[in-house]
């Protein structure tokens, strides 16, 4: 619900990338924002292909000022009360200035969007060429899908209770392991990625996932870096 509350989840996903030997070296700010701020930031970007009107995350490269949520709002009926926002000035020290995520989404969905946007950041910071939307969005969706799978697996094993101290960002982890509801939610978000009908995100994911399963993530990324295409 606010930027500070999301930081432990951000650390978890940074650790997930490190576990894949894909550490994002640059400290990229993660900001939770309202829909209006997301739309304004998107207009400020010179490049990018977005899943309109459903964009829920952005990896920014331009210097701009973004309104970020400083304190979670209070809900009164259907009204959002007492939301505190502040302007956050992004400065360009490298190819990525910030990652923005729409606030108020479930933890697993927020995490999958973050895993997707972090892959955009990783590609830019590693100097990958400008890729076609189906290649770039597809491989970013592969990473989002991998993260959700890892979360479902972490919660379904017999050692699930041992994860209870690993993160305060997950309400279910405080109770020891994933709830049945959260596992079903994870399966649903996985299914959404797998069955997406768009060319860039859906077809791109299915093609990327197929070659990652065949050749592995490392070889697939190396082929993309050298050729800008997926291996056959």
PDB file of C-alpha atoms in Angstrom:
ATOM      1  CA  UNK A   1       0.000   0.000   0.000  1.00  0.00           C
ATOM      2  CA  UNK A   2       2.974   2.362   0.322  1.00  0.00           C
ATOM      3  CA  UNK A   3       6.591   2.522  -0.831  1.00  0.00           C
ATOM      4  CA  UNK A   4       8.187   1.600   2.525  1.00  0.00           C
ATOM      5  CA  UNK A   5       5.919  -1.414   2.995  1.00  0.00           C
ATOM      6  CA  UNK A   6       7.083  -2.832  -0.341  1.00  0.00           C
ATOM      7  CA  UNK A   7      10.833  -2.695   0.359  1.00  0.00           C
ATOM      8  CA  UNK A   8      11.107  -6.155   2.066  1.00  0.00           C
ATOM      9  CA  UNK A   9       9.452  -7.727  -1.009  1.00  0.00           C
ATOM     10  CA  UNK A  10      11.902  -5.825  -3.221  1.00  0.00           C
ATOM     11  CA  UNK A  11      14.801  -7.302  -1.222  1.00  0.00           C
ATOM     12  CA  UNK A  12      13.331 -10.801  -1.629  1.00  0.00           C
ATOM     13  CA  UNK A  13      13.206 -10.401  -5.399  1.00  0.00           C
ATOM     14  CA  UNK A  14      16.737  -8.990  -5.497  1.00  0.00           C
ATOM     15  CA  UNK A  15      17.810 -12.166  -3.650  1.00  0.00           C
ATOM     16  CA  UNK A  16      15.833 -14.255  -6.166  1.00  0.00           C
ATOM     17  CA  UNK A  17      17.830 -12.625  -8.999  1.00  0.00           C
ATOM     18  CA  UNK A  18      21.103 -13.167  -7.123  1.00  0.00           C
ATOM     19  CA  UNK A  19      20.151 -16.843  -6.790  1.00  0.00           C
ATOM     20  CA  UNK A  20      19.961 -16.987 -10.601  1.00  0.00           C
ATOM     21  CA  UNK A  21      23.434 -15.346 -10.825  1.00  0.00           C
ATOM     22  CA  UNK A  22      21.723 -12.262 -12.253  1.00  0.00           C
ATOM     23  CA  UNK A  23      22.383  -9.668  -9.580  1.00  0.00           C
ATOM     24  CA  UNK A  24      21.120  -6.182 -10.460  1.00  0.00           C
ATOM     25  CA  UNK A  25      24.252  -4.211  -9.563  1.00  0.00           C
ATOM     26  CA  UNK A  26      22.715  -0.740  -9.549  1.00  0.00           C
ATOM     27  CA  UNK A  27      20.564   0.386  -6.602  1.00  0.00           C
ATOM     28  CA  UNK A  28      17.342   1.191  -8.459  1.00  0.00           C
ATOM     29  CA  UNK A  29      14.633   2.975  -6.417  1.00  0.00           C
ATOM     30  CA  UNK A  30      11.314   1.104  -6.160  1.00  0.00           C
ATOM     31  CA  UNK A  31       8.282   3.382  -5.775  1.00  0.00           C
ATOM     32  CA  UNK A  32       4.623   2.478  -5.252  1.00  0.00           C
ATOM     33  CA  UNK A  33       2.408   4.968  -7.064  1.00  0.00           C
ATOM     34  CA  UNK A  34      -1.187   5.773  -7.987  1.00  0.00           C
ATOM     35  CA  UNK A  35      -2.554   5.082 -11.456  1.00  0.00           C
ATOM     36  CA  UNK A  36      -2.311   8.763 -12.460  1.00  0.00           C
ATOM     37  CA  UNK A  37       1.376   8.954 -11.512  1.00  0.00           C
ATOM     38  CA  UNK A  38       2.046   5.731 -13.454  1.00  0.00           C
ATOM     39  CA  UNK A  39       0.336   7.145 -16.552  1.00  0.00           C
ATOM     40  CA  UNK A  40       2.222  10.451 -16.287  1.00  0.00           C
ATOM     41  CA  UNK A  41       5.562   8.645 -15.912  1.00  0.00           C
ATOM     42  CA  UNK A  42       4.730   6.469 -18.916  1.00  0.00           C
ATOM     43  CA  UNK A  43       4.128   9.593 -21.028  1.00  0.00           C
ATOM     44  CA  UNK A  44       7.517  10.929 -19.875  1.00  0.00           C
ATOM     45  CA  UNK A  45       9.331   7.892 -21.268  1.00  0.00           C
ATOM     46  CA  UNK A  46      10.630   8.162 -24.821  1.00  0.00           C
ATOM     47  CA  UNK A  47      10.562   4.423 -25.449  1.00  0.00           C
ATOM     48  CA  UNK A  48       8.727   1.377 -24.172  1.00  0.00           C
ATOM     49  CA  UNK A  49       5.890  -0.943 -25.090  1.00  0.00           C
ATOM     50  CA  UNK A  50       3.124  -1.174 -22.561  1.00  0.00           C
ATOM     51  CA  UNK A  51       0.208  -3.484 -21.974  1.00  0.00           C
ATOM     52  CA  UNK A  52      -2.352  -0.658 -22.233  1.00  0.00           C
ATOM     53  CA  UNK A  53      -4.682   0.020 -20.510  1.00  0.00           C
ATOM     54  CA  UNK A  54      -3.447  -2.559 -18.003  1.00  0.00           C
ATOM     55  CA  UNK A  55       0.046  -1.238 -17.270  1.00  0.00           C
ATOM     56  CA  UNK A  56       0.750  -1.898 -13.589  1.00  0.00           C
ATOM     57  CA  UNK A  57       4.529  -1.443 -13.557  1.00  0.00           C
ATOM     58  CA  UNK A  58       7.225   0.567 -15.322  1.00  0.00           C
ATOM     59  CA  UNK A  59      11.000   0.502 -15.576  1.00  0.00           C
ATOM     60  CA  UNK A  60      12.043   4.123 -16.133  1.00  0.00           C
ATOM     61  CA  UNK A  61      15.083   5.464 -17.951  1.00  0.00           C
ATOM     62  CA  UNK A  62      14.328   9.199 -18.065  1.00  0.00           C
ATOM     63  CA  UNK A  63      14.909  11.878 -15.434  1.00  0.00           C
ATOM     64  CA  UNK A  64      11.540  13.032 -14.140  1.00  0.00           C
ATOM     65  CA  UNK A  65       9.690  13.751 -10.908  1.00  0.00           C
ATOM     66  CA  UNK A  66       7.251  11.063  -9.733  1.00  0.00           C
ATOM     67  CA  UNK A  67       4.576  11.328  -7.049  1.00  0.00           C
ATOM     68  CA  UNK A  68       5.136   8.351  -4.725  1.00  0.00           C
ATOM     69  CA  UNK A  69       2.912   7.089  -1.893  1.00  0.00           C
ATOM     70  CA  UNK A  70       4.601   7.947   1.393  1.00  0.00           C
ATOM     71  CA  UNK A  71       1.936   6.621   3.750  1.00  0.00           C
ATOM     72  CA  UNK A  72      -0.813   4.094   3.142  1.00  0.00           C
ATOM     73  CA  UNK A  73      -4.313   5.576   2.818  1.00  0.00           C
ATOM     74  CA  UNK A  74      -7.168   4.821   5.176  1.00  0.00           C
ATOM     75  CA  UNK A  75     -10.180   3.150   3.560  1.00  0.00           C
ATOM     76  CA  UNK A  76     -13.600   4.500   4.568  1.00  0.00           C
ATOM     77  CA  UNK A  77     -16.286   2.572   2.708  1.00  0.00           C
ATOM     78  CA  UNK A  78     -15.284   2.937  -0.949  1.00  0.00           C
ATOM     79  CA  UNK A  79     -13.334   6.155  -0.334  1.00  0.00           C
ATOM     80  CA  UNK A  80      -9.569   6.486   0.010  1.00  0.00           C
ATOM     81  CA  UNK A  81      -8.766   8.919   2.823  1.00  0.00           C
ATOM     82  CA  UNK A  82      -5.595  10.562   4.119  1.00  0.00           C
ATOM     83  CA  UNK A  83      -3.190   9.293   1.470  1.00  0.00           C
ATOM     84  CA  UNK A  84       0.128  11.105   1.797  1.00  0.00           C
ATOM     85  CA  UNK A  85       2.218  11.437  -1.367  1.00  0.00           C
ATOM     86  CA  UNK A  86       5.485  13.231  -2.015  1.00  0.00           C
ATOM     87  CA  UNK A  87       7.353  14.221  -5.164  1.00  0.00           C
ATOM     88  CA  UNK A  88      10.398  12.005  -5.828  1.00  0.00           C
ATOM     89  CA  UNK A  89      12.990  13.402  -8.208  1.00  0.00           C
ATOM     90  CA  UNK A  90      14.641  10.716 -10.344  1.00  0.00           C
ATOM     91  CA  UNK A  91      18.251  11.384 -11.354  1.00  0.00           C
ATOM     92  CA  UNK A  92      19.959   9.506 -14.138  1.00  0.00           C
ATOM     93  CA  UNK A  93      23.094   7.754 -12.900  1.00  0.00           C
ATOM     94  CA  UNK A  94      22.744   4.829 -15.308  1.00  0.00           C
ATOM     95  CA  UNK A  95      20.336   3.318 -17.836  1.00  0.00           C
ATOM     96  CA  UNK A  96      17.598   2.857 -15.201  1.00  0.00           C
ATOM     97  CA  UNK A  97      16.236   5.616 -12.942  1.00  0.00           C
ATOM     98  CA  UNK A  98      13.422   3.795 -11.073  1.00  0.00           C
ATOM     99  CA  UNK A  99      10.880   0.989 -11.020  1.00  0.00           C
ATOM    100  CA  UNK A 100       7.274   2.052 -10.444  1.00  0.00           C
ATOM    101  CA  UNK A 101       4.517  -0.337  -9.357  1.00  0.00           C
ATOM    102  CA  UNK A 102       0.810   0.406  -8.964  1.00  0.00           C
ATOM    103  CA  UNK A 103      -0.080   0.391  -5.265  1.00  0.00           C
ATOM    104  CA  UNK A 104      -2.780  -1.712  -3.587  1.00  0.00           C
ATOM    105  CA  UNK A 105      -2.214  -5.036  -5.394  1.00  0.00           C
ATOM    106  CA  UNK A 106      -1.835  -8.436  -3.654  1.00  0.00           C
ATOM    107  CA  UNK A 107       1.711  -9.360  -2.595  1.00  0.00           C
ATOM    108  CA  UNK A 108       2.109 -12.138  -5.212  1.00  0.00           C
ATOM    109  CA  UNK A 109       0.909  -9.913  -8.049  1.00  0.00           C
ATOM    110  CA  UNK A 110       3.088  -7.010  -6.880  1.00  0.00           C
ATOM    111  CA  UNK A 111       6.050  -9.408  -6.706  1.00  0.00           C
ATOM    112  CA  UNK A 112       5.479 -10.814 -10.190  1.00  0.00           C
ATOM    113  CA  UNK A 113       5.237  -7.297 -11.681  1.00  0.00           C
ATOM    114  CA  UNK A 114       8.402  -6.364  -9.812  1.00  0.00           C
ATOM    115  CA  UNK A 115      10.224  -9.477 -11.070  1.00  0.00           C
ATOM    116  CA  UNK A 116       9.128  -8.509 -14.625  1.00  0.00           C
ATOM    117  CA  UNK A 117      10.302  -4.891 -14.300  1.00  0.00           C
ATOM    118  CA  UNK A 118      13.588  -5.940 -12.699  1.00  0.00           C
ATOM    119  CA  UNK A 119      14.298  -8.021 -15.793  1.00  0.00           C
ATOM    120  CA  UNK A 120      13.868  -4.887 -17.936  1.00  0.00           C
ATOM    121  CA  UNK A 121      16.350  -3.172 -15.581  1.00  0.00           C
ATOM    122  CA  UNK A 122      18.804  -6.092 -15.778  1.00  0.00           C
ATOM    123  CA  UNK A 123      18.708  -6.126 -19.600  1.00  0.00           C
ATOM    124  CA  UNK A 124      19.355  -2.371 -19.792  1.00  0.00           C
ATOM    125  CA  UNK A 125      22.111  -2.385 -17.186  1.00  0.00           C
ATOM    126  CA  UNK A 126      23.829  -5.314 -18.958  1.00  0.00           C
ATOM    127  CA  UNK A 127      23.845  -3.373 -22.226  1.00  0.00           C
ATOM    128  CA  UNK A 128      21.468  -5.574 -24.224  1.00  0.00           C
ATOM    129  CA  UNK A 129      20.510  -4.159 -27.605  1.00  0.00           C
ATOM    130  CA  UNK A 130      17.036  -2.767 -28.251  1.00  0.00           C
ATOM    131  CA  UNK A 131      14.915  -5.906 -28.463  1.00  0.00           C
ATOM    132  CA  UNK A 132      11.590  -6.454 -30.207  1.00  0.00           C
ATOM    133  CA  UNK A 133       8.597  -6.305 -27.813  1.00  0.00           C
ATOM    134  CA  UNK A 134       7.872 -10.048 -28.035  1.00  0.00           C
ATOM    135  CA  UNK A 135      11.472 -10.964 -27.113  1.00  0.00           C
ATOM    136  CA  UNK A 136      11.885  -8.438 -24.277  1.00  0.00           C
ATOM    137  CA  UNK A 137       8.410  -8.610 -22.747  1.00  0.00           C
ATOM    138  CA  UNK A 138       8.386 -12.375 -23.227  1.00  0.00           C
ATOM    139  CA  UNK A 139      11.621 -12.981 -21.307  1.00  0.00           C
ATOM    140  CA  UNK A 140      10.509 -10.527 -18.599  1.00  0.00           C
ATOM    141  CA  UNK A 141       7.297 -12.553 -18.226  1.00  0.00           C
ATOM    142  CA  UNK A 142       9.396 -15.728 -17.959  1.00  0.00           C
ATOM    143  CA  UNK A 143      11.133 -14.226 -14.907  1.00  0.00           C
ATOM    144  CA  UNK A 144       7.794 -13.147 -13.390  1.00  0.00           C
ATOM    145  CA  UNK A 145       6.473 -16.686 -13.914  1.00  0.00           C
ATOM    146  CA  UNK A 146       9.636 -18.227 -12.408  1.00  0.00           C
ATOM    147  CA  UNK A 147       9.295 -16.051  -9.301  1.00  0.00           C
ATOM    148  CA  UNK A 148       5.636 -17.003  -8.746  1.00  0.00           C
ATOM    149  CA  UNK A 149       6.566 -20.684  -9.182  1.00  0.00           C
ATOM    150  CA  UNK A 150       9.342 -20.316  -6.598  1.00  0.00           C
ATOM    151  CA  UNK A 151       6.899 -18.723  -4.148  1.00  0.00           C
ATOM    152  CA  UNK A 152       4.332 -21.500  -4.616  1.00  0.00           C
ATOM    153  CA  UNK A 153       7.054 -24.148  -4.167  1.00  0.00           C
ATOM    154  CA  UNK A 154       8.413 -22.413  -1.050  1.00  0.00           C
ATOM    155  CA  UNK A 155       4.963 -22.492   0.497  1.00  0.00           C
ATOM    156  CA  UNK A 156       3.960 -26.025  -0.417  1.00  0.00           C
ATOM    157  CA  UNK A 157       6.900 -27.958   1.066  1.00  0.00           C
ATOM    158  CA  UNK A 158       7.050 -29.507   4.519  1.00  0.00           C
ATOM    159  CA  UNK A 159       9.604 -26.880   5.518  1.00  0.00           C
ATOM    160  CA  UNK A 160       7.167 -24.065   4.841  1.00  0.00           C
ATOM    161  CA  UNK A 161       7.004 -23.093   8.514  1.00  0.00           C
ATOM    162  CA  UNK A 162      10.735 -22.482   8.571  1.00  0.00           C
ATOM    163  CA  UNK A 163      10.233 -19.541   6.199  1.00  0.00           C
ATOM    164  CA  UNK A 164       8.131 -17.738   8.784  1.00  0.00           C
ATOM    165  CA  UNK A 165      10.946 -15.437   9.844  1.00  0.00           C
ATOM    166  CA  UNK A 166      12.306 -14.788   6.353  1.00  0.00           C
ATOM    167  CA  UNK A 167      10.004 -11.920   5.469  1.00  0.00           C
ATOM    168  CA  UNK A 168       7.698  -9.626   7.325  1.00  0.00           C
ATOM    169  CA  UNK A 169       6.212  -8.461   4.027  1.00  0.00           C
ATOM    170  CA  UNK A 170       3.996 -11.514   3.644  1.00  0.00           C
ATOM    171  CA  UNK A 171       1.057 -11.903   5.974  1.00  0.00           C
ATOM    172  CA  UNK A 172       0.964 -15.629   5.316  1.00  0.00           C
ATOM    173  CA  UNK A 173       4.627 -16.117   6.184  1.00  0.00           C
ATOM    174  CA  UNK A 174       3.959 -14.780   9.673  1.00  0.00           C
ATOM    175  CA  UNK A 175       1.598 -17.706  10.157  1.00  0.00           C
ATOM    176  CA  UNK A 176       4.168 -20.174   8.834  1.00  0.00           C
ATOM    177  CA  UNK A 177       3.904 -21.156   5.186  1.00  0.00           C
ATOM    178  CA  UNK A 178       1.490 -20.082   2.494  1.00  0.00           C
ATOM    179  CA  UNK A 179      -2.222 -20.222   3.061  1.00  0.00           C
ATOM    180  CA  UNK A 180      -4.335 -22.337   0.736  1.00  0.00           C
ATOM    181  CA  UNK A 181      -5.804 -19.070  -0.547  1.00  0.00           C
ATOM    182  CA  UNK A 182      -2.390 -17.634  -1.408  1.00  0.00           C
ATOM    183  CA  UNK A 183      -1.354 -20.815  -3.228  1.00  0.00           C
ATOM    184  CA  UNK A 184      -4.556 -20.654  -5.301  1.00  0.00           C
ATOM    185  CA  UNK A 185      -3.902 -16.979  -5.968  1.00  0.00           C
ATOM    186  CA  UNK A 186      -0.371 -17.850  -7.126  1.00  0.00           C
ATOM    187  CA  UNK A 187      -1.742 -20.520  -9.462  1.00  0.00           C
ATOM    188  CA  UNK A 188      -4.197 -17.980 -10.856  1.00  0.00           C
ATOM    189  CA  UNK A 189      -1.491 -15.351 -11.534  1.00  0.00           C
ATOM    190  CA  UNK A 190       0.651 -18.058 -13.182  1.00  0.00           C
ATOM    191  CA  UNK A 191      -2.309 -19.032 -15.360  1.00  0.00           C
ATOM    192  CA  UNK A 192      -2.832 -15.369 -16.328  1.00  0.00           C
ATOM    193  CA  UNK A 193       0.747 -15.177 -17.624  1.00  0.00           C
ATOM    194  CA  UNK A 194       0.475 -18.532 -19.424  1.00  0.00           C
ATOM    195  CA  UNK A 195      -2.840 -17.740 -21.130  1.00  0.00           C
ATOM    196  CA  UNK A 196      -2.271 -14.046 -22.019  1.00  0.00           C
ATOM    197  CA  UNK A 197      -3.514 -13.500 -25.569  1.00  0.00           C
ATOM    198  CA  UNK A 198      -1.325 -10.494 -26.488  1.00  0.00           C
ATOM    199  CA  UNK A 199       1.510 -10.940 -28.984  1.00  0.00           C
ATOM    200  CA  UNK A 200       4.289  -9.367 -26.879  1.00  0.00           C
ATOM    201  CA  UNK A 201       3.349 -10.649 -23.436  1.00  0.00           C
ATOM    202  CA  UNK A 202       1.477 -13.877 -24.221  1.00  0.00           C
ATOM    203  CA  UNK A 203       3.100 -15.263 -27.364  1.00  0.00           C
ATOM    204  CA  UNK A 204       6.400 -13.776 -26.201  1.00  0.00           C
ATOM    205  CA  UNK A 205       6.181 -15.583 -22.862  1.00  0.00           C
ATOM    206  CA  UNK A 206       5.232 -18.932 -24.394  1.00  0.00           C
ATOM    207  CA  UNK A 207       8.113 -18.786 -26.911  1.00  0.00           C
ATOM    208  CA  UNK A 208      10.584 -17.613 -24.248  1.00  0.00           C
ATOM    209  CA  UNK A 209       9.464 -20.181 -21.692  1.00  0.00           C
ATOM    210  CA  UNK A 210       9.744 -22.992 -24.231  1.00  0.00           C
ATOM    211  CA  UNK A 211      13.388 -22.188 -25.080  1.00  0.00           C
ATOM    212  CA  UNK A 212      14.333 -21.556 -21.436  1.00  0.00           C
ATOM    213  CA  UNK A 213      13.018 -25.016 -20.579  1.00  0.00           C
ATOM    214  CA  UNK A 214      14.936 -26.478 -23.522  1.00  0.00           C
ATOM    215  CA  UNK A 215      18.269 -24.623 -23.268  1.00  0.00           C
ATOM    216  CA  UNK A 216      18.243 -23.068 -19.777  1.00  0.00           C
ATOM    217  CA  UNK A 217      18.022 -19.406 -18.822  1.00  0.00           C
ATOM    218  CA  UNK A 218      21.742 -18.620 -19.100  1.00  0.00           C
ATOM    219  CA  UNK A 219      22.139 -19.943 -22.677  1.00  0.00           C
ATOM    220  CA  UNK A 220      18.895 -18.307 -23.770  1.00  0.00           C
ATOM    221  CA  UNK A 221      19.987 -14.896 -22.449  1.00  0.00           C
ATOM    222  CA  UNK A 222      23.410 -15.232 -24.051  1.00  0.00           C
ATOM    223  CA  UNK A 223      21.765 -16.000 -27.415  1.00  0.00           C
ATOM    224  CA  UNK A 224      19.460 -12.988 -27.023  1.00  0.00           C
ATOM    225  CA  UNK A 225      22.465 -10.788 -26.192  1.00  0.00           C
ATOM    226  CA  UNK A 226      24.379 -11.916 -29.293  1.00  0.00           C
ATOM    227  CA  UNK A 227      21.549 -12.075 -31.837  1.00  0.00           C
ATOM    228  CA  UNK A 228      18.507 -10.259 -30.430  1.00  0.00           C
ATOM    229  CA  UNK A 229      16.475 -13.413 -31.057  1.00  0.00           C
ATOM    230  CA  UNK A 230      15.533 -16.602 -29.247  1.00  0.00           C
ATOM    231  CA  UNK A 231      17.491 -19.807 -30.002  1.00  0.00           C
ATOM    232  CA  UNK A 232      15.652 -22.269 -32.263  1.00  0.00           C
TER     233      UNK A 232
END
